[in-house]
N, CA, C and O of each residue as an XYZ file, in Angstrom:
792
protein
N     129.834    105.989     17.218
C     129.241    105.167     18.145
C     129.526    105.270     19.897
O     129.252    104.580     20.879
N     130.393    106.839     19.560
C     129.942    107.273     20.991
C     131.013    106.431     21.850
O     131.355    105.360     21.349
N     131.711    106.872     23.368
C     132.030    106.491     24.493
C     130.994    105.167     25.678
O     129.810    104.897     25.880
N     132.103    104.781     26.081
C     131.095    103.936     27.240
C     132.461    104.508     28.606
O     133.500    105.156     28.485
N     131.754    103.856     29.850
C     132.740    104.102     30.660
C     132.537    102.935     31.489
O     131.522    102.538     32.062
N     134.157    102.289     31.416
C     134.389    101.343     32.287
C     135.449    101.081     33.602
O     136.130    101.940     34.161
N     135.374     99.640     33.917
C     136.019     99.860     35.099
C     136.527     98.293     35.613
O     135.500     97.653     35.384
N     137.296     97.528     36.049
C     137.638     96.480     36.501
C     138.126     96.112     38.043
O     139.024     96.747     38.596
N     137.426     95.009     38.668
C     137.383     95.238     39.980
C     137.191     93.508     39.870
O     136.708     92.868     38.935
N     137.884     92.891     41.483
C     137.896     92.382     42.027
C     136.648     92.475     43.487
O     136.471     93.152     44.500
N     135.912     91.126     42.644
C     134.880     91.531     44.072
C     134.987     90.692     45.301
O     135.534     89.589     45.282
N     134.337     91.346     46.621
C     134.579     91.023     47.408
C     133.195     89.808     47.469
O     132.003     89.837     47.162
N     133.978     88.966     47.946
C     132.724     87.733     48.287
C     131.687     87.159     49.213
O     132.184     86.729     50.254
N     130.709     87.066     49.143
C     129.301     87.163     50.196
C     130.257     85.851     51.436
O     131.222     85.135     51.167
N     129.562     85.969     52.621
C     128.857     87.216     52.641
C     129.352     88.256     53.177
O     128.739     88.997     53.945
N     130.514     88.392     52.807
C     131.095     89.593     53.106
C     130.627     90.987     52.121
O     130.501     92.134     52.548
N     130.480     90.667     51.131
C     130.696     91.638     49.884
C     128.853     92.559     50.485
O     128.693     93.768     50.312
N     127.826     91.723     51.090
C     126.533     92.650     51.173
C     126.820     92.986     52.499
O     126.354     94.006     53.006
N     127.760     91.986     53.278
C     127.517     92.778     54.592
C     128.299     94.187     54.496
O     127.673     95.192     54.832
N     129.049     94.258     54.249
C     129.809     95.862     53.365
C     129.296     96.342     52.813
O     129.373     97.497     53.231
N     128.309     96.297     51.485
C     127.597     97.405     51.540
C     126.603     98.008     52.393
O     126.528     99.207     52.662
N     125.993     97.262     52.720
C     124.591     97.554     53.469
C     125.645     98.237     54.916
O     125.059     99.227     55.353
N     126.535     98.055     55.449
C     127.224     99.214     56.401
C     127.398    100.259     55.709
O     126.553    101.108     55.992
N     128.204    100.620     54.833
C     127.951    101.649     53.688
C     126.988    102.233     53.648
O     127.027    103.428     53.941
N     125.877    101.682     53.307
C     124.477    102.029     53.313
C     124.077    102.838     54.193
O     123.640    103.969     53.979
N     124.224    102.215     55.412
C     124.280    102.131     56.908
C     124.635    103.362     57.742
O     124.122    103.505     58.852
N     125.626    104.391     57.171
C     126.524    105.112     57.251
C     126.434    106.588     56.489
O     127.129    107.595     56.628
N     125.569    106.377     55.834
C     125.062    107.290     54.929
C     125.581    107.873     53.181
O     125.321    109.021     52.822
N     125.972    107.345     52.695
C     126.665    106.879     51.671
C     125.650    106.731     50.051
O     125.656    105.767     49.285
N     125.038    107.725     49.947
C     123.787    107.576     48.873
C     124.178    106.433     47.778
O     123.587    105.426     47.389
N     125.313    106.971     47.482
C     125.644    105.332     46.231
C     126.195    104.140     46.782
O     127.078    103.494     46.218
N     125.606    103.794     48.052
C     126.397    102.079     48.106
C     124.957    101.940     47.362
O     125.593    102.268     46.361
N     124.101    101.829     47.059
C     122.601    100.104     47.300
C     123.443    100.148     45.407
O     123.131     99.068     44.904
N     124.255    100.934     44.425
C     124.876    100.635     43.137
C     125.985    100.215     43.391
O     126.199     99.348     42.544
N     127.299    100.343     44.405
C     128.031     99.531     43.932
C     128.424     98.652     45.129
O     128.805     98.952     46.260
N     128.159     97.176     44.375
C     128.387     96.396     45.218
C     130.326     96.446     45.698
O     131.222     96.958     45.027
N     130.441     95.809     46.893
C     131.635     95.481     47.496
C     132.481     94.730     46.920
O     132.194     93.554     46.695
N     133.976     95.385     46.486
C     135.271     94.944     45.371
C     136.108     96.102     46.145
O     135.896     96.941     47.021
N     137.641     95.481     44.970
C     138.444     96.253     44.926
C     139.016     96.097     43.761
O     139.241     94.985     43.283
N     139.370     97.435     43.067
C     139.334     98.463     42.469
C     140.982     97.453     41.261
O     141.952     96.822     41.681
N     140.608     97.734     39.972
C     141.909     97.471     39.440
C     141.999     98.279     38.157
O     142.728     97.925     37.231
N     141.473     99.041     38.130
C     140.751     99.939     37.026
C     139.384    100.781     37.103
O     138.202    100.585     36.820
N     140.329    102.038     37.746
C     138.887    102.850     37.901
C     137.929    103.610     36.873
O     138.112    103.423     35.670
N     137.069    104.332     37.243
C     136.170    104.477     36.163
C     136.855    105.475     34.619
O     137.044    106.691     34.648
N     137.139    104.513     33.310
C     137.357    105.018     32.708
C     136.746    104.911     30.875
O     136.249    104.024     30.182
N     137.208    106.630     30.635
C     136.395    106.224     29.242
C     136.994    106.110     28.164
O     138.040    106.652     27.807
N     135.976    105.009     27.332
C     136.715    104.742     26.344
C     135.706    104.667     25.279
O     134.520    104.871     25.541
N     136.217    104.308     23.763
C     135.885    104.492     22.698
C     135.035    103.284     22.650
O     135.769    102.343     22.349
N     133.592    102.816     22.841
C     132.044    101.951     22.459
C     133.334    100.911     21.491
O     133.318     99.725     21.819
N     134.269    101.255     20.501
C     134.325    100.731     18.818
C     135.554     99.662     19.862
O     135.725     98.553     19.356
N     136.097     99.829     20.756
C     137.618     99.595     21.450
C     136.589     98.250     21.823
O     137.170     97.311     21.279
N     135.507     97.777     22.399
C     135.400     96.803     23.409
C     135.523     95.431     22.988
O     135.519     94.583     23.881
N     135.621     95.096     21.908
C     136.332     93.468     21.238
C     137.980     93.773     21.613
O     138.790     92.865     21.799
N     138.264     95.024     21.675
C     140.227     94.444     22.145
C     140.155     94.663     23.230
O     141.053     94.045     23.801
N     139.245     95.535     24.283
C     139.363     95.612     25.731
C     139.097     94.010     26.241
O     139.784     93.591     27.172
N     138.388     93.394     25.800
C     137.778     92.191     25.881
C     138.750     90.916     25.609
O     138.716     89.959     26.382
N     139.387     90.931     24.784
C     140.534     90.358     24.482
C     141.972     90.759     25.486
O     142.683     89.816     25.833
N     142.297     91.991     25.862
C     143.141     92.415     27.053
C     142.836     91.658     28.036
O     143.614     90.906     28.623
N     142.052     91.768     28.193
C     141.311     91.490     29.820
C     141.635     90.086     30.053
O     142.064     89.527     31.062
N     141.320     89.622     28.846
C     141.004     87.629     28.398
C     142.708     87.678     28.908
O     143.008     87.239     30.018
N     143.699     88.221     28.030
C     144.721     87.326     27.858
C     145.000     87.961     28.854
O     145.419     86.935     29.391
N     145.191     88.859     29.762
C     145.737     89.193     31.660
C     145.473     88.306     32.386
O     146.264     88.110     33.309
N     143.951     87.189     32.235
C     143.845     86.809     33.506
C     144.338     85.554     32.864
O     144.812     84.715     33.631
N     144.312     85.330     31.812
C     144.407     83.642     31.329
C     146.115     83.695     31.515
O     146.615     82.571     31.483
N     147.171     84.921     31.721
C     148.438     84.667     32.800
C     148.994     84.373     34.084
O     150.119     84.112     34.510
N     147.235     84.567     34.823
C     147.239     84.898     36.201
C     147.047     83.395     36.547
O     146.963     82.272     36.050
N     147.023     84.477     38.373
C     146.342     82.950     39.017
C     146.128     83.359     40.000
O     146.466     84.426     40.513
N     145.035     81.842     40.672
C     144.678     82.806     41.864
C     145.669     83.100     43.037
O     146.842     82.760     42.881
N     145.334     83.632     44.055
C     145.877     83.819     45.199
C     145.428     84.444     46.624
O     144.367     84.937     46.242
N     145.473     84.653     47.517
C     144.539     84.533     48.755
C     144.644     86.088     49.299
O     145.585     86.787     49.674
N     143.781     86.211     49.216
C     143.172     87.670     49.683
C     143.070     87.885     51.358
O     143.458     86.913     52.006
N     142.728     88.719     51.911
C     142.737     88.880     53.353
C     142.968     90.653     53.776
O     143.948     91.399     53.768
N     141.012     90.881     54.248
C     141.164     92.053     54.845
C     140.900     92.827     56.021
O     139.692     93.062     55.989
N     141.328     93.266     56.888
C     141.265     93.479     58.175
C     141.637     95.083     58.478
O     142.641     95.659     58.060
N     140.450     95.733     59.412
C     140.443     96.766     60.062
C     140.416     98.753     59.106
O     140.744     98.835     57.922
N     140.234     99.295     59.448
C     140.079    100.139     58.333
C     141.211    101.700     57.865
O     142.360    101.906     58.255
N     140.862    102.057     57.483
C     142.396    103.047     57.570
C     141.780    104.305     56.484
O     140.761    104.488     57.149
N     141.657    105.117     55.540
C     141.317    106.087     55.163
C     142.185    106.757     54.791
O     143.323    106.731     55.258
N     141.526    107.976     53.253
C     142.880    108.851     52.743
C     142.337    109.941     52.859
O     142.370    110.456     51.741
N     141.784    110.693     53.660
C     141.864    112.225     54.700
C     143.119    112.706     54.835
O     143.942    111.793     54.764
N     143.398    113.330     54.933
C     142.732    114.767     54.297
C     142.870    114.721     52.251
O     142.171    115.335     51.445
N     143.796    113.949     52.038
C     143.774    113.936     50.758
C     142.220    114.087     49.664
O     141.747    114.983     48.964
N     141.797    112.561     50.043
C     140.543    111.795     49.702
C     139.229    112.039     50.413
O     139.339    111.114     51.218
N     138.381    112.446     50.633
C     137.329    111.519     51.734
C     136.482    110.191     51.303
O     135.355    109.765     51.052
N     137.932    109.840     51.410
C     137.440    107.664     51.715
C     137.881    107.060     53.212
O     138.945    107.464     53.681
N     137.186    106.228     53.868
C     137.396    105.287     54.643
C     137.128    103.591     53.569
O     136.257    103.209     52.788
N     137.961    103.212     53.922
C     138.117    101.783     53.945
C     138.526    100.985     54.749
O     138.952    101.260     55.870
N     138.430     99.800     54.208
C     138.605     97.901     55.005
C     140.373     97.889     54.098
O     140.362     98.545     53.056
N     141.215     97.476     54.317
C     142.076     97.434     54.101
C     142.557     96.213     53.725
O     142.079     95.202     54.239
N     143.633     96.128     52.718
C     143.512     94.838     52.191
C     145.051     94.326     52.750
O     146.044     94.864     52.258
N     145.193     93.385     53.681
C     146.290     92.979     54.817
C     147.172     91.450     53.893
O     148.046     90.700     54.328
N     146.655     91.461     52.876
C     147.177     90.039     52.208
C     146.240     90.430     50.494
O     145.067     90.715     50.257
N     147.285     90.282     49.736
C     147.338     90.071     48.034
C     146.975     91.293     47.384
O     146.567     91.564     46.254
N     147.241     91.967     48.430
C     147.814     93.592     48.023
C     149.431     93.646     46.652
O     149.469     94.801     46.227
N     149.829     93.347     46.421
C     151.587     93.149     46.048
C     150.744     92.132     44.831
O     151.622     91.839     44.020
N     149.549     91.554     44.435
C     149.074     90.844     43.317
C     147.909     91.923     42.751
O     147.856     92.195     41.551
N     147.204     92.367     43.495
C     146.426     93.227     43.283
C     147.249     94.287     42.284
O     146.745     94.524     41.187
N     148.378     94.860     42.614
C     148.481     95.876     42.548
C     150.004     95.478     40.980
O     150.490     96.461     40.420
N     150.403     94.275     40.630
C     150.797     93.560     39.479
C     149.742     93.044     38.347
O     149.956     92.860     37.149
N     148.291     92.831     39.243
C     147.193     92.637     38.229
C     146.312     94.004     37.312
O     145.568     94.043     36.332
N     146.915     95.050     38.306
C     146.019     96.678     37.611
C     147.848     96.430     36.757
O     147.574     95.983     35.643
N     149.043     96.517     36.841
C     149.385     97.153     36.270
C     149.940     96.314     34.811
O     150.865     96.599     34.050
N     148.726     94.909     34.788
C     148.926     94.459     33.586
C     147.586     95.638     32.942
O     147.688     96.457     32.028
N     146.356     95.314     33.839
C     145.173     95.912     33.582
C     145.276     97.437     32.304
O     144.548     97.815     31.386
N     146.777     98.007     32.993
C     146.715     99.469     32.510
C     147.877     99.157     31.293
O     147.994    100.167     30.599
N     148.428     98.472     31.011
C     149.850     97.709     30.724
C     150.132     99.104     29.051
O     149.350     99.479     28.178
N     150.984     99.300     29.217
C     151.007    100.820     28.284
C     151.331    100.354     26.515
O     151.755    101.100     25.632
N     150.915     98.691     26.391
C     151.021     98.112     24.814
C     149.570     97.921     24.809
O     149.052     97.825     23.696
N     148.867     97.853     25.770
C     146.784     97.448     25.648
C     146.123     98.887     25.786
O     146.617    100.008     25.912
N     144.530     98.325     25.696
C     143.769     99.275     25.021
C     143.371    100.194     26.140
O     142.678    101.164     25.831
N     143.840     99.961     27.879
C     143.445    100.246     28.624
C     144.478    101.515     29.153
O     144.067    102.552     29.674
N     145.733    101.225     28.927
C     146.559    102.414     29.399
C     145.841    103.714     29.992
O     144.904    104.344     29.502
N     146.370    103.887     30.894
C     145.449    105.426     31.383
C     146.974    105.192     32.724
O     147.655    104.229     33.076
N     146.902    107.091     33.205
C     147.317    107.313     34.424
C     145.986    107.234     35.703
O     144.775    107.450     35.732
N     147.069    106.787     36.681
C     146.452    107.313     37.595
C     145.626    108.817     38.362
O     145.258    109.756     37.656
N     145.480    108.802     39.595
C     145.095    109.869     40.095
C     146.004    110.167     41.382
O     146.582    111.104     41.933
N     145.734    108.565     41.541
C     146.625    108.679     43.120
C     147.720    107.335     42.827
O     147.622    106.712     41.770
N     148.493    107.056     43.601
C     149.384    106.190     43.503
C     148.687    104.730     44.230
O     148.656    104.371     45.407
N     148.158    104.090     42.977
C     147.875    102.520     43.488
C     147.696    102.180     44.841
O     148.693    102.096     45.559
N     146.505    101.960     45.322
C     146.891    101.696     46.585
C     145.218    100.655     46.944
O     144.169    101.236     47.223
N     145.329     99.007     46.844
C     144.309     98.032     46.787
C     143.420     98.728     48.246
O     144.024     99.357     49.115
N     142.274     98.531     48.280
C     141.398     98.693     49.770
C     140.001     98.141     48.747
O     139.880     97.618     47.639
N     138.972     98.660     49.981
C     137.382     97.996     49.898
C     136.831     99.956     50.430
O     136.876    100.494     51.537
N     136.406    100.461     49.186
C     136.115    101.012     50.232
C     134.298    101.129     50.719
O     133.319    100.714     50.100
N     134.372    101.880     52.091
C     132.835    101.491     52.583
C     132.671    102.686     53.432
O     132.706    102.426     54.635
N     132.450    104.290     53.036
C     132.526    105.105     53.221
C     133.289    106.470     51.946
O     134.513    106.574     51.879
N     132.368    107.374     51.064
C     133.064    107.953     50.796
C     131.907    109.510     50.221
O     130.691    109.379     50.077
N     132.446    110.472     50.050
C     132.191    111.885     50.226
C     130.976    112.248     51.426
O     130.007    112.955     51.147
N     131.131    111.814     52.416
C     129.724    111.772     53.332
C     130.026    112.380     54.454
O     131.245    112.328     54.618
N     129.423    112.998     55.407
C     129.699    113.474     56.641
C     131.329    112.977     57.505
O     131.587    111.809     57.798
N     132.297    114.220     57.797
C     133.287    113.731     58.647
C     132.789    112.571     59.428
O     133.204    111.415     59.351
N     131.640    113.129     60.353
C     130.802    112.311     62.056
C     130.933    110.595     61.441
O     131.277    109.584     62.053
N     130.442    110.798     59.777
C     129.598    109.229     58.926
C     130.941    108.837     59.044
O     131.071    107.990     59.929
N     132.148    109.186     58.393
C     133.617    108.776     57.729
C     133.720    108.585     59.079
O     133.816    107.363     59.191
N     133.761    109.112     60.261
C     134.467    108.950     61.532
C     134.164    107.447     62.066
O     134.814    106.503     62.514
N     132.672    107.786     61.737
C     132.002    106.425     62.594
C     132.678    104.503     61.950
O     133.222    103.478     62.358
N     131.940    105.327     60.396
C     132.760    104.486     59.584
C     133.951    103.397     59.855
O     133.902    102.168     59.888
N     135.150    104.402     60.057
C     135.997    104.243     60.597
C     136.212    103.344     62.190
O     136.658    102.207     62.337
N     136.010    103.742     62.626
C     135.340    102.930     64.313
C     134.848    101.627     64.189
O     135.211    100.645     64.837
N     133.705    101.703     63.017
C     132.851    100.416     63.412
C     133.252     99.463     62.624
O     132.789     98.323     62.586
N     133.986     99.834     62.075
C     134.427     98.353     60.939
C     135.881     98.012     61.930
O     136.158     96.839     62.179
N     136.668     99.040     62.400
C     137.680     98.660     62.825
C     138.425     96.829     63.140
O     139.592     96.436     63.143
N     137.130     96.112     63.366
C     137.468     95.123     63.649
C     137.197     94.298     62.223
O     137.661     93.157     62.218
N     136.795     94.548     61.518
C     136.526     94.384     60.273
C     137.228     93.366     60.226
O     138.189     93.649     60.942
N     137.462     91.702     59.591
C     137.921     90.769     59.509
C     137.197     90.210     57.575
O     136.021     90.397     57.263
N     137.966     89.735     56.868
C     137.675     88.845     55.754
C     138.779     87.841     55.279
O     139.907     88.100     55.698
N     138.639     86.644     54.405
C     139.420     86.048     54.004
C     139.262     85.173     52.620
O     138.242     84.490     52.706
N     139.692     85.051     51.835
C     138.857     84.032     50.504
C     139.933     84.301     49.857
O     140.828     85.116     50.081
N     139.770     83.535     49.019
C     140.492     82.879     47.617
C     140.547     83.714     46.668
O     139.339     83.541     46.509
N     140.854     84.619     45.713
C     140.899     85.584     44.412
C     140.985     84.450     43.240
O     142.099     83.949     43.087
N     140.312     84.156     42.701
C     139.905     83.669     41.413
C     139.669     83.900     39.796
O     139.708     83.246     38.755
N     139.370     85.396     40.295
C     138.886     86.260     38.808
C     139.129     87.954     39.328
O     139.469     88.665     40.273
N     138.852     87.951     38.480
C     137.459     89.831     37.697
C     137.008     90.043     37.499
O     136.415     89.019     37.160
N     136.244     91.012     37.203
C     135.422     91.609     36.104
C     135.959     92.868     35.580
O     136.664     93.666     36.197
N     135.437     92.975     34.055
C     134.709     94.096     33.687
C     133.363     94.709     33.832
O     132.382     93.989     33.645
N     133.198     96.055     34.168
C     131.900     96.881     34.252
C     132.108     98.077     33.418
O     133.081     98.726     33.033
N     130.383     98.141     33.238
C     130.373     99.612     32.574
C     129.188    100.053     33.568
O     128.387     99.488     34.313
N     129.587    101.689     33.086
C     128.461    102.205     33.505
C     127.160    102.379     33.189
O     127.116    101.889     32.060
N     126.158    102.725     33.426
C     125.125    102.813     32.586
C     124.859    104.360     32.876
O     125.427    105.087     33.691
N     123.595    104.725     31.770
C     122.926    106.676     31.685
C     122.904    106.621     34.132
O     123.143    107.535     34.920
N     122.561    105.329     34.365
C     121.717    105.869     35.130
C     122.896    105.304     36.329
O     122.656    104.508     37.237
N     124.038    105.882     36.068
C     125.253    105.978     37.428
C     125.646    104.380     37.751
O     126.796    103.942     37.703
N     124.673    103.744     38.027
C     125.263    102.367     38.276
C     125.881    101.410     37.246
O     125.706    101.722     36.068
N     126.644    100.189     37.532
C     127.701     99.783     37.188
C     127.377     98.740     36.892
O     127.287     98.036     37.897
N     127.063     98.066     35.721
C     126.262     97.014     35.700
C     127.790     95.895     34.799
O     128.449     96.315     33.848
N     127.950     94.727     35.358
C     129.127     93.855     34.790
C     128.865     93.159     33.185
O     127.934     92.723     32.507
N     129.854     93.307     33.123
C     129.873     92.459     31.441
C     130.634     91.085     31.447
O     130.218     90.078     30.876
N     131.624     91.157     32.054
C     131.848     89.629     31.594
C     132.947     89.105     33.027
O     133.149     90.039     33.803
N     133.465     88.100     33.326
C     134.103     87.756     34.709
C     134.882     87.404     33.949
O     134.603     87.571     32.762
N     136.477     86.627     34.392
C     137.472     86.991     33.947
C     137.924     86.067     34.850
O     138.048     86.641     35.932
N     138.355     84.445     34.959
C     138.854     83.719     35.636
C     139.881     83.348     35.436
O     139.826     82.905     34.289
N     141.516     83.135     36.059
C     142.146     83.265     35.582
C     143.378     81.597     35.344
O     143.479     80.630     36.099
N     143.709     81.723     34.743
C     144.576     80.810     33.838
C     143.550     80.050     32.690
O     143.781     78.953     32.180
N     142.082     81.115     32.354
C     141.384     80.360     31.690
C     141.514     81.088     30.260
O     142.167     82.131     30.260
N     140.945     80.637     29.002
C     141.503     81.453     28.133
C     140.545     82.674     27.530
O     140.976     83.493     26.718
N     139.295     82.676     28.002
C     138.147     83.887     27.579
C     137.637     84.501     29.103
O     137.914     84.411     30.299
N     136.939     85.008     28.416
C     135.526     84.819     29.694
C     134.455     84.162     30.510
O     133.448     83.799     29.902
N     134.534     83.950     31.849
C     133.567     83.178     32.351
C     132.201     84.478     33.195
O     132.226     85.686     33.432
N     131.316     83.519     33.374
C     130.275     83.408     34.226
C     129.869     82.865     34.833
O     128.662     82.644     34.743
N     131.064     82.011     36.380
C     130.228     81.446     37.356
C     130.670     82.179     38.360
O     130.770     81.452     39.348
N     131.057     83.526     38.643
C     130.523     83.848     39.999
C     129.245     84.679     39.671
O     128.984     85.319     38.652
N     128.486     84.488     40.858
C     126.717     85.182     41.458
C     127.215     86.378     41.450
O     128.307     86.903     41.669
N     125.995     86.743     41.099
C     126.164     88.482     41.041
C     126.366     88.537     43.252
O     126.260     87.594     44.037
N     126.630     89.851     43.513
C     126.183     90.069     44.693
C     125.043     89.829     45.109
O     124.093     90.134     44.387
N     124.819     89.231     46.357
C     122.838     88.603     46.399
C     122.196     87.854     45.704
O     120.987     87.673     45.844
N     122.979     87.252     44.768
C     121.568     86.939     44.132
C     121.990     84.885     43.603
O     122.940     84.675     42.849
N     121.127     83.676     44.150
C     122.253     82.979     43.887
C     122.457     82.528     42.799
O     121.958     82.896     41.736
N     123.318     81.573     43.015
C     124.442     80.856     42.115
C     123.971     81.119     40.114
O     124.553     81.447     39.080
N     122.488     80.685     40.592
C     122.302     80.419     38.862
C     121.597     81.737     37.853
O     121.337     81.765     36.650
N     121.403     82.972     39.159
C     121.185     84.217     38.219
C     122.280     84.462     37.173
O     123.483     84.551     37.421
N     121.852     84.533     36.288
C     122.858     85.483     35.412
C     122.740     87.002     35.460
O     123.461     87.611     34.669
N     121.720     87.914     36.491
C     121.833     88.967     35.708
C     123.370     89.703     36.474
O     124.178     89.291     37.307
N     123.244     90.776     35.800
C     124.179     91.874     35.326
C     124.570     92.106     37.577
O     123.729     91.961     38.464
N     125.920     92.438     37.736
C     126.180     93.412     38.811
C     126.463     94.029     39.038
O     127.688     93.947     38.947
N     125.963     95.536     39.650
C     126.566     96.928     39.162
C     128.261     96.981     40.175
O     128.709     96.114     40.926
N     128.598     97.741     39.965
C     129.769     98.217     40.749
C     130.116     99.594     40.399
O     129.409    100.206     39.599
N     131.294    100.208     41.008
C     131.701    101.385     41.371
C     132.215    102.175     42.796
O     132.539    101.513     43.782
N     132.242    103.308     42.793
C     132.849    103.788     43.675
C     134.158    104.046     43.083
O     135.051    104.559     43.757
């Protein structure tokens, strides 16, 4: 059956999601157009395709036990020199994201894995580009602010074209997957999957 590469994340809603995606592309990050804006809960993870039903059930259980929480973004940060990333900071909702990603990667579940770096919730706005462009991203988005209520997360799969596409949205407090959040930049009644990555 082969393997698939999956990710789990919280979408940054409109108008903020598209705005940050455009800015990321403008800084010269070639991957930006395939990466709608998000906070990662599970980084790219390769699994056996046959485990997808168990993974969906696991994520549905994680979401059913969860509850909505406020998220606020403010200003910029960077992982340089350890990692070539500039990001928008999560200043409210970070503890909830940390707990949520722990449940997603729970040792008793199908998505258990070690992380390359300690978990740090953030929104990537530049990755692996020229240092001058990274500096510009850091400076130009220093005043960025956004706030919303997080009520769901989603499961994504990476295609052979390196684009991430949404498989399911899981709403907190519900027993199964739901598709109530439109793709970034799409009208609310558009069922097309949204890409993800980064």
